[in-house]
Coordinates of C-alpha atoms and ligand atoms in Angstrom, one line a residue:
X1 CA 212.3 28.7 188.1
X2 CA 211.6 31.8 190.6
X3 CA 207.7 32.9 189.8
X4 CA 206.5 35.4 188.2
X5 CA 206.4 38.7 189.7
X6 CA 204.4 40.4 187.5
X7 CA 201.4 38.0 185.7
X8 CA 199.1 40.0 182.8
X9 CA 196.2 38.0 181.5
X10 CA 194.3 38.2 178.6
X11 CA 195.0 42.1 178.2
X12 CA 192.3 44.3 176.3
X13 CA 192.8 47.2 175.6
X14 CA 192.8 50.7 173.6
X15 CA 192.8 54.4 172.8
X16 CA 188.4 53.9 172.3
X17 CA 186.2 53.2 173.9
X18 CA 185.3 50.5 170.5
X19 CA 188.4 50.1 169.0
X20 CA 190.8 47.0 171.0
X21 CA 194.7 47.9 170.1
X22 CA 194.6 44.4 172.3
X23 CA 193.0 41.8 171.9
X24 CA 194.0 39.4 174.5
X25 CA 197.6 39.4 175.5
X26 CA 198.3 37.7 178.7
X27 CA 202.5 38.0 179.6
X28 CA 205.0 37.1 183.2
X29 CA 208.1 38.7 183.8
X30 CA 210.1 37.2 186.6
X31 CA 212.7 38.8 188.7
X32 CA 216.1 39.2 187.5
X33 CA 215.3 37.8 184.3
X34 CA 214.7 39.9 180.9
X35 CA 211.5 38.9 179.5
X36 CA 211.7 40.4 175.8
X37 CA 208.1 41.4 173.7
X38 CA 209.3 41.5 170.2
X39 CA 206.3 42.5 166.8
X40 CA 206.8 44.6 164.0
X41 CA 205.6 48.2 164.5
X42 CA 202.3 49.5 165.1
X43 CA 201.1 46.0 166.8
X44 CA 200.7 47.2 170.9
X45 CA 203.7 46.2 172.2
X46 CA 204.2 50.3 173.5
X47 CA 200.7 50.0 173.9
X48 CA 200.9 47.2 176.7
X49 CA 203.7 48.9 178.2
X50 CA 200.9 51.7 179.0
X51 CA 198.5 49.3 179.9
X52 CA 200.6 47.5 182.5
X53 CA 201.7 50.9 183.8
X54 CA 198.4 52.3 184.2
X55 CA 198.2 55.0 181.8
X56 CA 195.3 52.8 179.7
X57 CA 192.9 51.0 181.7
X58 CA 192.6 47.3 180.0
X59 CA 188.2 46.4 179.2
X60 CA 189.4 43.3 180.5
X61 CA 191.5 41.0 181.4
X62 CA 194.0 42.4 184.8
X63 CA 197.3 42.7 185.9
X64 CA 199.4 40.9 189.0
X65 CA 201.5 42.2 190.3
X66 CA 203.5 40.5 193.3
X67 CA 200.8 38.5 193.9
X68 CA 197.8 41.4 193.9
X69 CA 195.9 43.3 191.6
X70 CA 196.6 45.9 190.5
X71 CA 194.8 46.4 187.4
X72 CA 193.6 50.2 187.0
X73 CA 195.9 51.5 189.4
X74 CA 197.0 55.1 188.1
X75 CA 200.9 55.8 186.8
X76 CA 201.6 57.9 189.5
X77 CA 201.1 55.3 191.8
X78 CA 203.4 52.9 190.5
X79 CA 206.5 53.8 191.3
X80 CA 205.7 53.5 195.1
X81 CA 205.0 49.9 193.9
X82 CA 208.2 49.4 192.5
X83 CA 207.5 49.7 189.0
X84 CA 208.9 51.9 187.2
X85 CA 208.8 53.0 183.0
X86 CA 210.9 54.3 180.3
X87 CA 208.5 55.4 177.5
X88 CA 209.1 55.0 173.6
X89 CA 209.4 58.7 173.3
X90 CA 211.8 61.0 175.1
X91 CA 210.9 62.4 178.3
X92 CA 212.9 64.6 179.8
X93 CA 212.7 68.0 180.5
X94 CA 214.9 70.0 178.1
X95 CA 215.6 73.1 180.1
X96 CA 216.0 71.7 183.6
X97 CA 219.5 70.7 184.0
X98 CA 220.3 67.2 184.1
X99 CA 220.7 67.0 188.3
X100 CA 217.3 68.5 188.4
X101 CA 215.9 66.3 185.4
X102 CA 217.2 63.1 187.4
X103 CA 216.0 64.5 191.0
X104 CA 212.4 65.0 189.5
X105 CA 212.4 61.0 189.5
X106 CA 212.8 60.9 192.7
X107 CA 209.9 63.1 192.9
X108 CA 207.7 61.1 195.6
X109 CA 210.3 60.8 197.7
X110 CA 211.2 64.6 197.1
X111 CA 210.9 65.0 201.5
X112 CA 213.6 62.9 201.8
X113 CA 216.7 65.1 200.9
X114 CA 219.2 62.8 202.1
X115 CA 217.8 59.6 200.3
X116 CA 217.4 61.8 197.1
X117 CA 220.8 62.5 197.1
X118 CA 222.6 59.5 198.2
X119 CA 220.3 57.8 194.9
X120 CA 221.6 60.9 192.4
X121 CA 225.6 60.5 193.3
X122 CA 225.2 56.3 193.1
X123 CA 223.4 57.1 189.7
X124 CA 226.8 59.7 188.8
X125 CA 229.2 56.5 190.1
X126 CA 226.8 54.6 187.4
X127 CA 226.7 57.0 184.3
X128 CA 230.4 59.2 185.2
X129 CA 229.0 61.4 182.2
X130 CA 225.8 62.5 183.8
X131 CA 227.9 63.8 186.1
X132 CA 230.2 65.3 184.6
X133 CA 226.9 67.3 182.6
X134 CA 225.2 68.1 186.2
X135 CA 224.6 71.8 185.5
X136 CA 224.1 72.0 181.5
X137 CA 220.3 72.2 179.9
X138 CA 219.6 68.2 179.5
X139 CA 218.6 69.1 176.2
X140 CA 222.0 70.5 175.7
X141 CA 223.1 66.3 175.9
X142 CA 223.1 64.5 173.0
X143 CA 220.4 61.9 172.0
X144 CA 222.0 58.5 173.6
X145 CA 223.2 60.7 176.3
X146 CA 219.7 61.4 176.9
X147 CA 218.5 58.1 177.3
X148 CA 221.1 57.3 179.8
X149 CA 220.0 60.5 181.7
X150 CA 215.9 58.9 181.8
X151 CA 217.5 55.7 182.4
X152 CA 218.7 57.0 185.3
X153 CA 215.8 59.5 186.4
X154 CA 213.9 56.2 186.7
X155 CA 216.3 53.8 188.3
X156 CA 215.6 56.4 190.9
X157 CA 212.9 55.0 192.9
X158 CA 214.6 52.0 192.4
X159 CA 212.3 49.6 190.8
X160 CA 211.7 45.6 191.6
X161 CA 209.8 45.6 188.5
X162 CA 210.9 48.0 184.9
X163 CA 209.2 48.5 181.7
X164 CA 211.6 49.6 178.8
X165 CA 210.1 50.8 175.3
X166 CA 212.7 50.7 172.9
X167 CA 215.6 51.4 175.1
X168 CA 217.7 52.7 171.7
X169 CA 216.1 53.3 168.9
X170 CA 217.9 55.9 166.3
X171 CA 221.0 55.7 169.3
X172 CA 224.2 56.0 168.3
X173 CA 225.5 51.1 168.0
X174 CA 228.4 52.8 171.0
X175 CA 225.7 54.2 173.5
X176 CA 223.8 51.1 172.9
X177 CA 225.6 48.4 173.3
X178 CA 226.8 50.2 177.0
X179 CA 222.5 50.0 177.3
X180 CA 222.0 47.2 176.9
X181 CA 225.1 46.3 179.1
X182 CA 222.7 48.4 181.9
X183 CA 219.9 46.1 181.7
X184 CA 221.5 43.3 181.5
X185 CA 223.2 44.6 185.0
X186 CA 219.8 44.7 186.5
X187 CA 218.3 41.9 185.4
X188 CA 221.7 40.2 187.2
X189 CA 223.7 42.0 189.5
X190 CA 220.2 43.9 190.9
X191 CA 217.7 40.5 191.0
X192 CA 215.3 43.6 188.8
X193 CA 212.2 41.9 186.1
X194 CA 213.3 44.1 182.8
X195 CA 210.3 44.0 180.4
X196 CA 212.1 44.8 177.4
X197 CA 209.7 46.4 173.8
X198 CA 212.8 46.4 171.3
X199 CA 212.2 46.6 167.4
X200 CA 215.8 45.6 168.0
X201 CA 215.1 41.7 167.4
X202 CA 219.1 40.7 167.2
X203 CA 219.4 42.3 170.6
X204 CA 217.0 40.9 171.8
X205 CA 217.3 37.4 170.3
X206 CA 221.4 38.0 172.8
X207 CA 220.1 39.2 176.2
X208 CA 216.4 37.9 176.4
X209 CA 216.0 34.8 178.8
X210 CA 212.5 34.8 177.9
X211 CA 210.7 36.2 174.3
X212 CA 207.1 37.0 173.2
X213 CA 206.4 37.9 170.2
X214 CA 203.3 40.6 169.1
X215 CA 201.1 40.2 165.9
X216 CA 198.2 42.7 165.8
X217 CA 196.7 42.7 169.5
X218 CA 197.2 39.3 170.4
X219 CA 200.4 36.8 170.8
X220 CA 202.4 35.0 167.6
X221 CA 204.7 32.6 169.6
X222 CA 206.6 33.5 173.2
X223 CA 209.0 30.8 174.6
X224 CA 212.5 30.7 176.8
X225 CA 215.4 32.5 174.4
X226 CA 216.8 28.9 172.9
X227 CA 213.1 27.9 171.7
X228 CA 214.3 30.6 169.1
X229 CA 217.5 29.8 167.5
X230 CA 219.9 32.6 165.8
X231 CA 218.8 32.7 162.3
X232 CA 217.2 36.7 162.5
X233 CA 216.1 36.8 159.1
X234 CA 214.6 33.7 159.1
X235 CA 212.5 34.3 162.3
X236 CA 211.2 37.5 161.4
X237 CA 210.4 36.4 157.5
X238 CA 208.1 34.2 159.6
X239 CA 207.2 35.9 162.4
X240 CA 206.2 38.4 159.2
X241 CA 204.3 35.8 156.8
X242 CA 203.6 33.0 158.1
X243 CA 201.2 31.7 160.7
X244 CA 201.7 29.2 163.4
X245 CA 204.4 28.3 165.5
X246 CA 207.7 29.2 166.1
Ligands
ADP301 N1 198.2 58.0 171.3 C1 197.4 57.0 170.7 N2 196.5 57.4 170.5 C2 195.3 56.6 169.2 N3 195.5 55.5 168.7 C3 197.4 55.5 169.3 C4 197.8 55.8 169.9 N4 198.6 55.5 170.3 C5 199.4 54.6 169.0 N5 197.9 54.8 168.7 C6 197.2 53.1 168.4 O1 198.2 51.9 167.9 C7 198.4 51.2 167.4 C8 199.2 50.6 168.4 O2 200.3 51.6 168.3 P1 201.5 51.1 169.2 O3 201.6 50.3 170.9 O4 202.4 52.6 169.3 O5 202.1 50.0 168.8 P2 204.0 49.9 168.5 O6 204.9 50.0 169.9 O7 204.0 47.8 168.9 O8 204.8 50.5 167.7 C9 198.8 51.6 166.3 O9 198.0 51.2 165.2 C10 199.0 53.3 166.7 O10 198.6 53.8 165.3
MG302 MG1 206.1 50.8 169.8

């Protein structure tokens, strides 16, 4: 198996000095594979991604990426290193056009106009819908379309590692399917390492290669997808109410 591109070890982090939301979590991600972090609401999944992307500085533990210690590096350094992040909360600029939103995804390469243009055109081929709506204010798009725009924007930096937080929460089933297909392609066809946080356990069990289950700031279980079986209801019940290994 290929070695991991991301190794996060024993992370302790939170929003206040003395309250630790992550209480010693270790996760890894691999090129070409989808790694999924599952767990009930409020257990720290988003906090984990925010810590990996540098929005929160861990008080303990370290983040190793491509063999280098990047713990405590600020978020604006991440795109230059090939790390992208799709936040759980909407992050488009509603009054700016679709195309300007896309262009803002490449602010760190803004001086190379030709390269930015080429990337936008590549993304229009991949998301024809965004091409059709390119001059419209992004706020006029439906929720699912806005999510696709956010995904396209985060791909402007050509990430190697993509941290994705709940890509389809509150989005219609058809668009959700398209988004999961895209995530699958990003891993399988483009070799990106995907670290996906999701509430959609059923879907995660379908597309994930490796799964981590969190419960209140700690890891509860982990393993390759096959180790978890297909009975999602039984799994959820066990995660929520029981303790021990899967
Ligand atoms: N910006 C914040 N400030 C303070 N507490 C927060 C903030 N964001 C999340 N929390 C708290 O951290 C805990 C974990 O939240 P979160 O990581 O968003 O969980 P999840 O993504 O698994 O639902 C929750 O108790 C939540 O209330
Ligand atoms: Mg969350």
